[in-house]
Structures are given as structure tokens and as C-alpha cells.
Steps between C-alpha positions, in 0.01 A plus 500: 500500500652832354478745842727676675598464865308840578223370364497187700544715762167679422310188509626349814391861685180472350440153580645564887269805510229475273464830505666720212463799752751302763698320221633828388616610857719168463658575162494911615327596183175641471161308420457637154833429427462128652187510291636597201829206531183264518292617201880470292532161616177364419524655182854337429394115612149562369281388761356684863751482847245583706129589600280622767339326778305598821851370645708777269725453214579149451748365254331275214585063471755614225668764676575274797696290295679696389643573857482110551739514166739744620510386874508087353837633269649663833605811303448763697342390848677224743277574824211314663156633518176475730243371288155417539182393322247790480271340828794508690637803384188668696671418846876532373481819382453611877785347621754477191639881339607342156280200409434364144119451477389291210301165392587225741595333137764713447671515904524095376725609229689753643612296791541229317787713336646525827372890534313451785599544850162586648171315406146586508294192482141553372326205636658254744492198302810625287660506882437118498646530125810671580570292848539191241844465407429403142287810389699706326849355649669432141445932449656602848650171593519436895317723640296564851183755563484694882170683562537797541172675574153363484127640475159374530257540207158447398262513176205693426277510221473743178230626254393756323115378529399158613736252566548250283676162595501379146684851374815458681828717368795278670840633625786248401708410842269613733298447835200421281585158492421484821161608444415294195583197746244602793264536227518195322493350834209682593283384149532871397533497090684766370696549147812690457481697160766706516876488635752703504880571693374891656206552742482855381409373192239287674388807615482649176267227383214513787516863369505447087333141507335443795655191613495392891800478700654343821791710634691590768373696756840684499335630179210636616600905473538408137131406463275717660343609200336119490296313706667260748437245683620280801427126359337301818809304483722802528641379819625173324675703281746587718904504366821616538711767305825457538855611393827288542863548453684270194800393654759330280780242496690502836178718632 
């Protein structure tokens, strides 16, 4: 990919930030001149960096890789990073100054590049994951996981008008597994018709679409605008958040 350090640079503010505003005060360069570096580069690889959510300015799938790209080659960047997935960003964020917020998806491929030092984990069954030796072990080779810090979660429910069990927009790695299991236990049917790696994008569809959502409560300042609910199992729902340090070879 055909950029220049600076411009690297550019991204990685914006996608520590997400805000162009705050970005800027990183690189000490105005926001219309941050703004204006971003319209060039989109121009020049033909295809959008970034776009706005009710969470700010996020980077787009193909501008994350290309910081994957650059951080995979090693070329300009040899530190760690605190990382999380984007439900466990909500509680990080609070306790963390510089953390990488992003699809759980991509904190997977970034510490499987070794880039990791701190981990957000979205839902704890990728805990169980990483506590087996064999996930991921030919990537980072030996390898142990410390807990760091942990919170307690739960999951509420999301629509725009009536809820609908057999509209369901699904986020990829998250609690909501946890959910789908108490309800197939409980001889609830419900239908997921719609997945994808962002729960701000989930957001986006109860709001375009009008699909129905299960999220976590964490989220709930981001939905006020819908209708929520607390599911009669809510209590059941119950889970833990939690962030652990990646310690490597002679730990």
C-alpha cells in the first residue's frame, strides 16, 4: 500500500481518537487540515477511510488494514498496544489513556501479530479460548494470559417499534451468544437476519431497518432514542468484561 509514514500516522490518531477534532491535537495540525490529508487520501486509494457514527469518526474495514498491513510488516511501529473489542472498549476507555477500540475480529489479528500487550475480551468465552494453549499458540508461540481487570455486564433489549425475535441484527464475538442459549433453552424462537463485526452499526440498523437487538447494557447511553427493554431473564444474563495482560516466552 503506497502511503507515507505521516499518513499512517493520521490513521492510527484517528482510530485511537475517533474524533478528527482530538486526532489533530495529536499530529498538532488543525482539523481542516487533518480533514483535508483525509479527503487526498481517499482520493489517491479510491475508496472512503472513515465515517460517522453516534460513537464519532470511525475508521472503515479497509482502512484498518491497512494499519494491520503496516503494523504486520513492522515498518514503522515495534510497541505493544491495549486493545479491545468495541463492548469492552466501553469499560476500558475509563481506565486505559491510549486504547485501540475496534471489532473484537480484528484485536484477534492484531495480537495474533504479537502487537498486543493489553486485551479487551468482548465476551468471556474467548477467555476460555485464549486460556487453551492451542488457540492461537503457532501465531505467538508460548504464551500465558494474567487478568488484569474485570467487569460485570448485562443485556438489554433494542427496537425502534415492537420487538421482534425473528428480526434479529447479530454482533459477531459477542455476549449475545449467551442470550441465544437461554432462549433456545427457554423454547423462545427467534431468527438472526443480520450480522455484522460493529454494534454501532447494529445500531444503525434498528434506526434504518428496524431490526431488534440484544446488547449490552454498557450500551445503553447509545440508545436512548429506542425503546428498551429488560428481557425477564435479564438477570441470567449476567457476564464478565474483562481485560488481561499477553505475557510472552519466559513471561
Amino acid at each position: 500500500m503506497n502511503i507515507t509514514k505521516r499518513q499512517l500516522e493520521i490513521l492510527l490518531a484517528l482510530y485511537k481518537t475517533k474524533s478528527q477534532k482530538e486526532a489533530s491535537k495529536i499530529l498538532n495540525i488543525s482539523p481542516p487540515a487533518l480533514n483535508i490529508q483525509l479527503k487526498r487520501m481517499e482520493e489517491k486509494l479510491g475508496f472512503k477511510l472513515y465515517y460517522s457514527s453516534s460513537e464519532g469518526t470511525l475508521l472503515t474495514d479497509k482502512a484498518i488494514e491497512i494499519i494491520e498491513d503496516f503494523l504486520k510488516l513492522d515498518l514503522f511501529y515495534k510497541e505493544k498496544f491495549i486493545v479491545s473489542g468495541y463492548i469492552s472498549g466501553e469499560f476500558g476507555k475509563k481506565i486505559f489513556d491510549n486504547i485501540i477500540i475496534t471489532s473484537f475480529k480484528n484485536a484477534l489479528k492484531l495480537l495474533r501479530m504479537g502487537l498486543v500487550n493489553i486485551l479487551g475480551i468482548d465476551d468471556p468465552y474467548w477467555l476460555y479460548r485464549l486460556e487453551d494453549e492451542r488457540f492461537i499458540k503457532d501465531e505467538l508461540g508460548n504464551f500465558k494470559i494474567d487478568i488484569e481487570e474485570s467487569f460485570f455486564d448485562n443485556i438489554i433489549m433494542v427496537y425502534k417499534d415492537k420487538f421482534d425475535y425473528k428480526n434479529l441484527v447479530s454482533i459477531r464475538c459477542s455476549p449475545q451468544r449467551i442470550v441465544y442459549k437461554i432462549l433456545s433453552k427457554e423454547g423462545i424462537k427467534f431468527r438472526v437476519t443480520k450480522r455484522v463485526e460493529n454494534p454501532f452499526k447494529a445500531i444503525e440498523y434498528i434506526k434504518k431497518e428496524g431490526y431488534s437487538l440484544f446488547i449490552n447494557e454498557s450500551f445503553l447511553k447509545y440508545v436512548e432514542d429506542f425503546n428498551v427493554e429488560y428481557p425477564k431473564f435479564y438477570d441470567k444474563t449476567t457476564h464478565t468484561i474483562n481485560f488481561v495482560r499477553v505475557l510472552k516466552d519466559g513471561y
